Short mmCIF file of C-alpha atoms in Angstrom, two decimals:
data_model
loop_
_atom_site.label_atom_id
_atom_site.label_comp_id
_atom_site.label_asym_id
_atom_site.label_seq_id
_atom_site.Cartn_x
_atom_site.Cartn_y
_atom_site.Cartn_z
CA MET A 1 -19.97 -11.87 -4.38
CA ILE A 2 -20.46 -15.60 -4.89
CA PHE A 3 -23.11 -14.91 -7.53
CA ILE A 4 -20.77 -12.58 -9.47
CA TYR A 5 -17.93 -15.09 -9.32
CA ALA A 6 -20.26 -17.82 -10.55
CA PHE A 7 -21.06 -15.97 -13.77
CA CYS A 8 -18.03 -13.73 -14.38
CA THR A 9 -14.90 -15.75 -13.52
CA ALA A 10 -13.18 -18.92 -14.66
CA TYR A 11 -9.79 -20.62 -14.37
CA SER A 12 -7.22 -19.45 -16.86
CA THR A 13 -6.01 -21.93 -19.47
CA SER A 14 -2.99 -22.77 -17.31
CA ALA A 15 -5.25 -23.71 -14.38
CA ASP A 16 -7.94 -25.47 -16.42
CA PRO A 17 -7.99 -29.26 -15.85
CA ARG A 18 -8.57 -29.80 -19.58
CA TYR A 19 -5.09 -28.50 -20.33
CA ASP A 20 -1.92 -30.21 -19.19
CA ALA A 21 1.06 -27.87 -18.96
CA ASP A 22 4.38 -27.73 -17.22
CA LYS A 23 4.32 -25.93 -13.86
CA THR A 24 6.80 -23.38 -15.11
CA GLU A 25 4.40 -22.49 -17.89
CA LEU A 26 1.66 -22.12 -15.32
CA GLY A 27 3.64 -19.47 -13.57
CA MET A 28 3.72 -21.66 -10.47
CA GLY A 29 7.45 -22.29 -10.78
CA THR A 30 8.49 -18.67 -11.37
CA ARG A 31 5.64 -16.47 -10.14
CA TYR A 32 4.20 -18.34 -7.17
CA PRO A 33 7.21 -17.89 -4.82
CA PHE A 34 6.89 -14.13 -5.29
CA TYR A 35 3.16 -14.36 -4.68
CA GLN A 36 3.81 -16.19 -1.41
CA ASP A 37 6.11 -13.40 -0.23
CA VAL A 38 3.60 -10.70 -1.14
CA HIS A 39 0.84 -12.65 0.61
CA VAL A 40 2.91 -12.80 3.80
CA MET A 41 3.43 -9.05 3.63
CA ILE A 42 -0.30 -8.38 3.28
CA PHE A 43 -1.67 -10.74 5.90
CA LEU A 44 1.21 -10.85 8.38
CA GLY A 45 3.51 -7.87 7.86
CA PHE A 46 0.83 -5.18 7.71
CA ALA A 47 -1.15 -6.80 10.54
CA PHE A 48 1.71 -6.82 13.02
CA LEU A 49 2.99 -3.41 11.97
CA MET A 50 -0.37 -1.95 13.02
CA ALA A 51 -0.52 -3.87 16.31
CA PHE A 52 1.30 -1.15 18.25
CA LEU A 53 -1.70 0.38 20.03
CA LYS A 54 -1.86 -0.74 23.64
CA LYS A 55 -5.61 -1.53 23.62
CA HIS A 56 -6.27 -2.23 19.96
CA THR A 57 -4.20 -5.27 18.99
CA TYR A 58 -7.22 -7.49 18.28
CA GLY A 59 -8.70 -4.86 16.00
CA SER A 60 -5.42 -4.21 14.20
CA ILE A 61 -4.73 -7.86 13.39
CA GLY A 62 -8.31 -9.10 13.09
CA PHE A 63 -9.68 -6.30 10.93
CA ASN A 64 -6.55 -6.55 8.77
CA LEU A 65 -7.50 -10.15 7.99
CA LEU A 66 -11.13 -9.22 7.32
CA ILE A 67 -10.65 -6.32 4.92
CA ALA A 68 -7.66 -7.89 3.14
CA SER A 69 -9.72 -10.99 2.40
CA PHE A 70 -12.59 -8.88 1.07
CA ALA A 71 -10.22 -6.64 -0.90
CA VAL A 72 -8.62 -9.63 -2.64
CA GLN A 73 -11.99 -10.86 -3.90
CA TRP A 74 -13.25 -7.41 -4.90
CA THR A 75 -10.00 -6.35 -6.59
CA ILE A 76 -10.05 -9.43 -8.85
CA LEU A 77 -13.50 -8.44 -10.07
CA MET A 78 -12.73 -4.74 -10.49
CA THR A 79 -9.43 -5.27 -12.33
CA GLY A 80 -11.25 -7.64 -14.65
CA PHE A 81 -14.04 -5.10 -15.14
CA TRP A 82 -11.69 -2.24 -16.04
CA ASP A 83 -9.65 -4.52 -18.31
CA CYS A 84 -12.86 -5.25 -20.21
CA VAL A 85 -13.66 -1.54 -20.36
CA HIS A 86 -10.24 -0.89 -21.88
CA LYS A 87 -10.55 -3.72 -24.42
CA GLU A 88 -14.16 -2.79 -25.17
CA VAL A 89 -14.94 -6.49 -25.03
CA TRP A 90 -16.92 -8.13 -22.23
CA GLU A 91 -15.37 -11.45 -21.42
CA THR A 92 -14.89 -13.85 -18.52
CA ILE A 93 -12.24 -12.93 -15.96
CA ASN A 94 -9.61 -15.66 -16.15
CA LEU A 95 -7.83 -16.33 -12.87
CA ASP A 96 -4.16 -17.22 -12.48
CA VAL A 97 -1.32 -16.43 -10.10
CA LYS A 98 -0.69 -13.08 -11.75
CA GLN A 99 -4.27 -12.04 -11.03
CA LEU A 100 -3.80 -13.08 -7.41
CA ILE A 101 -0.73 -10.85 -7.13
CA ARG A 102 -2.69 -7.92 -8.54
CA ALA A 103 -5.41 -8.67 -5.98
CA ASP A 104 -2.89 -8.56 -3.14
CA PHE A 105 -1.65 -5.21 -4.45
CA GLY A 106 -5.20 -3.87 -4.21
CA ALA A 107 -5.44 -5.21 -0.66
CA GLY A 108 -2.16 -3.42 0.10
CA ALA A 109 -3.60 -0.06 -0.92
CA VAL A 110 -6.64 -0.66 1.31
CA LEU A 111 -4.46 -1.65 4.28
CA ILE A 112 -2.44 1.54 3.89
CA THR A 113 -5.70 3.46 4.17
CA PHE A 114 -6.62 1.31 7.18
CA GLY A 115 -3.52 2.61 8.93
CA ALA A 116 -4.77 6.20 8.70
CA VAL A 117 -8.15 5.42 10.34
CA LEU A 118 -6.95 2.65 12.68
CA GLY A 119 -8.87 2.58 15.95
CA LYS A 120 -11.51 5.07 14.80
CA VAL A 121 -13.79 2.87 12.69
CA ASN A 122 -15.76 -0.34 13.04
CA ALA A 123 -15.80 -3.41 10.81
CA PHE A 124 -18.80 -2.23 8.78
CA GLN A 125 -17.14 1.11 8.03
CA LEU A 126 -13.95 -0.67 6.98
CA LEU A 127 -15.84 -2.87 4.53
CA VAL A 128 -17.47 0.20 3.00
CA ILE A 129 -14.06 1.89 2.72
CA THR A 130 -12.69 -1.22 1.02
CA PHE A 131 -15.60 -1.43 -1.41
CA ILE A 132 -15.30 2.19 -2.52
CA GLU A 133 -11.51 2.40 -2.51
CA VAL A 134 -10.95 -0.67 -4.67
CA VAL A 135 -13.24 0.79 -7.34
CA PHE A 136 -11.17 3.97 -7.56
CA TYR A 137 -7.84 2.20 -7.04
CA THR A 138 -8.41 -0.06 -10.04
CA LEU A 139 -9.78 2.86 -12.08
CA ASN A 140 -6.65 4.88 -11.35
CA GLU A 141 -4.43 1.96 -12.31
CA MET A 142 -6.27 1.55 -15.61
CA LEU A 143 -5.97 5.26 -16.40
CA GLY A 144 -2.26 5.26 -15.57
CA VAL A 145 -1.28 2.06 -17.38
CA TYR A 146 -3.61 2.03 -20.38
CA GLY A 147 -4.36 5.72 -20.72
CA MET A 148 -0.99 7.32 -19.95
CA GLY A 149 1.38 4.41 -20.48
CA ALA A 150 3.03 4.88 -17.08
CA ALA A 151 5.53 2.41 -15.66
CA ASP A 152 5.10 1.61 -11.96
CA ILE A 153 6.25 -1.95 -11.35
CA GLY A 154 6.38 -1.66 -7.54
CA GLY A 155 3.37 0.61 -7.08
CA SER A 156 4.94 3.74 -5.56
CA MET A 157 2.16 5.73 -7.22
CA PHE A 158 -0.67 3.27 -7.82
CA ILE A 159 -0.48 1.49 -4.44
CA HIS A 160 1.38 3.59 -1.87
CA ALA A 161 0.60 7.17 -2.87
CA PHE A 162 -3.00 6.31 -3.72
CA GLY A 163 -3.61 4.32 -0.52
CA ALA A 164 -1.95 6.96 1.66
CA TYR A 165 -3.73 10.01 0.29
CA PHE A 166 -7.05 8.19 0.09
CA GLY A 167 -6.49 7.33 3.75
CA VAL A 168 -5.45 10.75 5.01
CA SER A 169 -8.31 12.43 3.12
CA CYS A 170 -10.72 9.93 4.60
CA ALA A 171 -9.26 10.53 8.08
CA ILE A 172 -9.64 14.31 7.77
CA ALA A 173 -13.28 13.99 6.69
CA LEU A 174 -13.99 11.38 9.35
CA GLY A 175 -12.37 13.05 12.34
CA PRO A 176 -13.19 12.96 15.21
CA ASP A 177 -11.41 15.72 17.11
CA ARG A 178 -11.33 13.62 20.29
CA ALA A 179 -8.79 11.37 18.57
CA LYS A 180 -6.21 14.10 19.14
CA ARG A 181 -3.82 13.12 21.92
CA HIS A 182 -6.16 10.32 22.98
CA PRO A 183 -4.66 8.34 25.88
CA ASN A 184 -5.27 5.03 24.10
CA ASN A 185 -3.41 6.20 20.99
CA ASN A 186 -0.11 5.08 22.47
CA PRO A 187 1.97 1.90 22.45
CA LEU A 188 3.39 -0.31 25.17
CA LYS A 189 6.85 -1.80 24.95
CA SER A 190 5.29 -5.20 24.22
CA THR A 191 3.02 -3.90 21.44
CA ASP A 192 5.86 -1.94 19.88
CA THR A 193 7.83 -5.18 19.79
CA PHE A 194 4.95 -6.86 17.92
CA ALA A 195 4.93 -3.98 15.46
CA MET A 196 8.67 -4.34 14.91
CA ILE A 197 8.09 -7.98 13.96
CA GLY A 198 5.76 -6.70 11.26
CA THR A 199 8.45 -4.30 10.08
CA LEU A 200 10.97 -7.11 9.77
CA PHE A 201 8.61 -9.27 7.70
CA LEU A 202 7.85 -6.35 5.38
CA TRP A 203 11.51 -5.38 5.15
CA MET A 204 12.61 -8.90 4.22
CA PHE A 205 9.93 -9.57 1.60
CA TRP A 206 9.72 -6.13 -0.01
CA PRO A 207 12.08 -7.10 -2.87
CA SER A 208 9.48 -9.69 -3.92
CA PHE A 209 6.72 -7.07 -3.74
CA ASN A 210 8.55 -4.75 -6.13
CA SER A 211 9.60 -7.49 -8.55
CA ALA A 212 6.61 -9.85 -8.53
CA MET A 213 5.13 -8.54 -11.78
CA ALA A 214 8.44 -8.29 -13.67
CA ASP A 215 10.25 -10.90 -15.72
CA GLY A 216 13.82 -11.73 -16.69
CA SER A 217 16.47 -9.07 -16.15
CA ARG A 218 13.78 -6.59 -15.07
CA GLN A 219 12.90 -8.82 -12.14
CA HIS A 220 16.54 -9.34 -11.22
CA ARG A 221 17.20 -5.60 -11.37
CA ALA A 222 14.11 -4.85 -9.26
CA VAL A 223 15.30 -7.18 -6.50
CA ILE A 224 18.78 -5.64 -6.43
CA ASN A 225 17.53 -2.05 -6.44
CA THR A 226 14.99 -2.75 -3.69
CA VAL A 227 17.48 -4.48 -1.39
CA LEU A 228 19.92 -1.58 -1.75
CA SER A 229 17.23 1.04 -1.24
CA LEU A 230 15.89 -0.71 1.86
CA SER A 231 19.33 -1.06 3.41
CA ALA A 232 20.02 2.63 2.84
CA SER A 233 16.66 3.63 4.32
CA CYS A 234 17.35 1.52 7.41
CA ILE A 235 20.64 3.32 8.07
CA SER A 236 19.09 6.70 7.28
CA SER A 237 16.18 6.13 9.68
CA PHE A 238 18.58 5.48 12.57
CA ILE A 239 20.68 8.54 11.73
CA PHE A 240 17.77 10.96 11.48
CA SER A 241 15.78 9.45 14.34
CA GLY A 242 18.68 10.05 16.70
CA PHE A 243 19.24 13.53 15.27
CA LEU A 244 15.64 14.77 15.27
CA ARG A 245 14.49 13.47 18.66
CA HIS A 246 15.04 15.97 21.43
CA ASP A 247 16.78 13.51 23.77
CA ARG A 248 19.00 12.21 20.92
CA ARG A 249 17.72 8.69 21.41
CA PHE A 250 16.20 6.41 18.78
CA SER A 251 12.41 6.22 18.50
CA MET A 252 10.80 2.88 17.72
CA ILE A 253 8.11 4.71 15.72
CA ASP A 254 10.76 6.07 13.35
CA ILE A 255 12.58 2.77 12.96
CA GLN A 256 9.41 0.71 12.47
CA ASN A 257 8.28 2.90 9.61
CA ALA A 258 11.05 4.96 8.03
CA SER A 259 13.27 1.91 7.56
CA LEU A 260 10.65 0.70 5.04
CA ALA A 261 10.47 3.99 3.13
CA GLY A 262 13.17 2.89 0.69
CA GLY A 263 11.03 -0.01 -0.49
CA VAL A 264 8.13 2.37 -1.10
CA ALA A 265 10.16 5.05 -2.90
CA VAL A 266 12.10 2.75 -5.21
CA GLY A 267 8.96 0.94 -6.37
CA THR A 268 8.29 2.90 -9.55
CA CYS A 269 11.87 2.75 -10.79
CA ALA A 270 12.75 -0.65 -9.31
CA ASP A 271 13.06 -2.34 -12.72
CA MET A 272 14.64 0.70 -14.38
CA GLU A 273 18.36 1.20 -14.95
CA ILE A 274 18.97 3.60 -12.05
CA ARG A 275 22.37 2.13 -11.08
CA PRO A 276 23.09 0.76 -7.57
CA TRP A 277 24.18 4.15 -6.25
CA GLY A 278 20.88 5.60 -7.46
CA ALA A 279 18.92 3.01 -5.48
CA LEU A 280 20.94 3.88 -2.37
CA CYS A 281 20.23 7.59 -2.85
CA VAL A 282 16.49 7.01 -3.25
CA GLY A 283 16.32 4.90 -0.08
CA PHE A 284 18.42 7.26 2.03
CA PHE A 285 16.48 10.36 1.00
CA ALA A 286 13.07 8.67 1.40
CA ALA A 287 13.86 7.55 4.95
CA ALA A 288 15.16 11.01 5.87
CA CYS A 289 11.90 12.57 4.64
CA SER A 290 9.84 9.90 6.41
CA THR A 291 11.61 10.42 9.73
CA TYR A 292 11.27 14.18 9.39
CA GLY A 293 7.58 13.66 8.71
CA PHE A 294 7.02 11.73 11.93
CA ASN A 295 8.94 14.27 13.99
CA ARG A 296 8.02 17.62 12.44
CA ILE A 297 5.31 17.43 9.78
CA GLN A 298 2.74 15.19 11.48
CA PRO A 299 2.21 17.51 14.50
CA ILE A 300 1.60 20.39 12.10
CA LEU A 301 -0.93 18.39 10.09
CA GLU A 302 -2.78 17.51 13.29
CA THR A 303 -2.97 21.13 14.40
CA LYS A 304 -3.62 22.88 11.08
CA PHE A 305 -5.62 20.28 9.11
CA ARG A 306 -7.16 18.08 11.84
CA LEU A 307 -5.39 15.08 10.34
CA TYR A 308 -5.25 12.33 12.97
CA ASP A 309 -3.22 9.77 11.06
CA THR A 310 -2.95 6.85 13.49
CA CYS A 311 -0.09 4.98 11.81
CA GLY A 312 1.51 7.95 10.07
CA VAL A 313 0.83 6.55 6.59
CA HIS A 314 1.50 10.00 5.12
CA ASN A 315 5.09 9.68 6.33
CA LEU A 316 5.67 6.04 5.35
CA HIS A 317 3.63 5.71 2.15
CA GLY A 318 2.53 9.19 1.10
CA MET A 319 5.72 11.23 0.87
CA PRO A 320 7.92 8.26 -0.18
CA GLY A 321 5.28 7.39 -2.79
CA ILE A 322 5.60 10.89 -4.25
CA ILE A 323 9.39 10.59 -4.15
CA GLY A 324 9.06 7.29 -6.01
CA GLY A 325 6.87 8.87 -8.67
CA ILE A 326 9.32 11.70 -9.20
CA ALA A 327 12.28 9.30 -9.27
CA GLY A 328 10.49 7.25 -11.91
CA ALA A 329 9.94 10.36 -14.03
CA ILE A 330 13.62 11.31 -13.78
CA ALA A 331 14.76 7.78 -14.65
CA SER A 332 12.35 7.73 -17.60
CA SER A 333 13.69 11.01 -18.95
CA VAL A 334 17.15 9.50 -19.50
CA ALA A 335 16.05 6.03 -20.67
CA THR A 336 17.51 5.34 -24.10
CA TYR A 337 17.72 2.41 -26.48
CA ASP A 338 21.49 2.32 -25.95
CA VAL A 339 20.92 1.53 -22.27
CA TYR A 340 17.92 -0.82 -22.49
CA GLY A 341 18.15 -2.31 -25.94
CA ASP A 342 15.05 -4.16 -27.11
CA SER A 343 13.71 -4.33 -23.52
CA LEU A 344 12.90 -0.60 -23.63
CA GLY A 345 9.43 -1.39 -24.94
CA LEU A 346 8.85 -3.93 -22.15
CA ILE A 347 9.38 -1.39 -19.40
CA TYR A 348 7.69 1.45 -21.30
CA PRO A 349 5.03 -0.08 -23.60
CA PHE A 350 4.22 3.29 -25.16
CA ARG A 351 7.86 3.65 -26.28
CA ALA A 352 7.65 0.52 -28.41
CA PRO A 353 7.52 0.99 -32.23
CA SER A 354 4.09 1.91 -33.55
CA ASP A 355 4.56 -0.37 -36.54
CA GLU A 356 3.09 -3.77 -35.66
CA ALA A 357 5.55 -5.72 -37.78
CA THR A 358 8.56 -4.01 -36.23
CA ALA A 359 7.20 -4.36 -32.71
CA GLY A 360 6.27 -8.01 -33.33
CA ALA A 361 9.79 -8.79 -34.47
CA LEU A 362 11.00 -7.55 -31.10
CA GLY A 363 8.40 -9.57 -29.23
CA LEU A 364 6.46 -6.44 -28.28
CA SER A 365 2.99 -5.04 -28.78
CA ALA A 366 2.74 -1.97 -30.99
CA GLY A 367 3.39 1.22 -29.03
CA HIS A 368 3.35 4.95 -29.77
CA ASP A 369 6.99 5.72 -30.59
CA ARG A 370 7.06 7.86 -27.47
CA LYS A 371 10.22 9.85 -26.70
CA ALA A 372 12.01 9.82 -23.35
CA SER A 373 10.87 13.36 -22.48
CA GLU A 374 7.27 12.46 -23.30
CA GLN A 375 7.49 9.36 -21.10
CA ALA A 376 8.81 11.47 -18.22
CA MET A 377 5.89 13.86 -18.56
CA ALA A 378 3.47 10.93 -18.64
CA GLN A 379 5.00 9.58 -15.42
CA PHE A 380 4.57 12.93 -13.70
CA ALA A 381 1.03 13.35 -15.02
CA THR A 382 0.15 9.90 -13.67
CA LEU A 383 1.44 10.89 -10.23
CA CYS A 384 -0.70 14.04 -10.28
CA THR A 385 -3.77 12.12 -11.44
CA THR A 386 -3.24 9.57 -8.69
CA LEU A 387 -3.09 12.24 -5.99
CA VAL A 388 -6.19 14.08 -7.24
CA LEU A 389 -8.27 10.92 -7.57
CA ALA A 390 -7.12 9.57 -4.21
CA ILE A 391 -7.86 12.80 -2.33
CA ALA A 392 -11.26 13.28 -3.98
CA SER A 393 -12.45 9.70 -3.51
CA GLY A 394 -10.99 9.47 0.01
CA SER A 395 -12.74 12.65 1.13
CA PHE A 396 -16.02 11.39 -0.32
CA THR A 397 -15.64 8.08 1.51
CA GLY A 398 -14.84 9.80 4.80
CA TYR A 399 -18.01 11.89 4.64
CA VAL A 400 -20.05 8.79 3.81
CA ILE A 401 -18.87 6.64 6.71
CA ARG A 402 -19.19 9.40 9.31
CA HIS A 403 -22.97 9.25 8.95
CA PRO A 404 -24.75 8.10 12.15
CA PHE A 405 -26.09 5.10 10.23
CA PHE A 406 -22.66 3.50 10.48
CA ASP A 407 -22.62 3.70 14.29
CA CYS A 408 -19.16 5.19 14.75
CA PRO A 409 -17.24 3.81 17.76
CA ASN A 410 -17.83 5.55 21.07
CA LYS A 411 -14.53 4.32 22.49
CA LEU A 412 -11.57 5.02 20.25
CA PHE A 413 -8.51 2.79 19.95
CA ASP A 414 -10.15 0.17 22.18
CA ASP A 415 -10.80 -3.51 21.41
CA THR A 416 -13.57 -3.88 23.99
CA SER A 417 -16.06 -2.08 21.73
CA TYR A 418 -16.12 -4.90 19.17
CA TRP A 419 -14.12 -7.83 20.55
CA HIS A 420 -14.46 -10.24 23.43
CA VAL A 421 -11.53 -9.44 25.71
CA GLU A 422 -10.39 -11.70 28.53
CA PRO A 423 -12.06 -10.55 31.80
CA GLU A 424 -8.80 -9.94 33.67
CA GLU A 425 -7.47 -7.91 30.76
CA GLU A 426 -10.70 -5.90 30.54
CA ASN A 427 -10.64 -5.18 34.28
CA LYS A 428 -7.01 -4.13 34.00
CA ASN A 429 -7.95 -1.70 31.23
CA LYS A 430 -10.78 -0.27 33.34
CA ASN A 431 -8.45 0.23 36.31
CA ASN A 432 -5.90 1.91 34.09
CA ASN A 433 -8.60 4.25 32.78
CA LYS A 434 -9.60 5.16 36.34
CA LEU A 435 -6.00 5.86 37.28
CA ALA A 436 -5.55 7.98 34.19
CA SER A 437 -8.59 10.09 35.15
CA LEU A 438 -7.22 10.93 38.61
CA PRO A 439 -5.70 14.42 39.01
CA HIS A 440 -1.90 14.47 39.02
#
């Protein structure tokens, strides 16, 4: 990695000491605060959200740090590689804050996958997953953005749907069957509280996640739409959690996850003109589907498809990601110049004028004169491509890492396999295991 960085990367002009520029021009004044928020989500929010297992908190938080750090470095290289492939020019990868945000997005997709295999893999397997997934994640993003001209500012398709379906496909291929109803695959009240802290960090900073790559009114609109969608999903998760649980009491699993579904689902159309009531509808519906997934769909997937999805990423990222892709297609189908004005070509680059002089006068790159209906079809095609590529590459990865060479964990959902645990805590775990084995 160090060798590749030595020969293939450099500071961008704005970070080069030979150039003196205002911080605002560097992106530090406008972009860096959003990068900070996204960084907190990746390294703190995701880590604590996955710290709900009663005997796997070290692994959840520690491995999160490990693979996110590796994913950031590898994503920078792979996005640069595919950018060069698209341009058909091999050039140095110039690093700036925008590249760091893209790197965190790649790490986000990997951490979503991590949630599906949490407690069933070791550090080596996770690094292999990260290595393979980032290659296909960045390839899918290039195909969607450059090939199909799709708009996905908050990553409902490119990040959430891809990471989720890569993860669930990997989990199905990996197994093992003994993960089903494993006694360690359960939370304690204290670990659920830790996970709720992760939820709160993600919930608060999600508007920055969906708007970090936008500018001007697009960024402002993305923040507003995300806040409204998240607030609606929070209310919806409480309503449907109480309704779907047999004892009519709220479940912390539902609230931890489904309350975030609005941020996932509104990602694609966050910077689009969907109106405030539209953002509320997206968030409410996404959380309802997510809660239903945890209560009704996940047990069926375990029984019929041997899908042991530890964190329920299919419910939080998979289904809401699909909803986001469809919502983006619908919003694109009614996007007109009367609504967006000259910014239409900023949100949908392929809808910009094909004439370079006309596009240049509007401050745009030449596009393809694409119609609204054609853009909607491109959005839907991108969603389908994302799902196919994620499922295929995830299944392949799962079959690779299940090989005996990778020394799959003997004890599932247990820190003691790979972490030094305090003696008194380890003895307590052993006593609990003995008690659990006694006949009732």
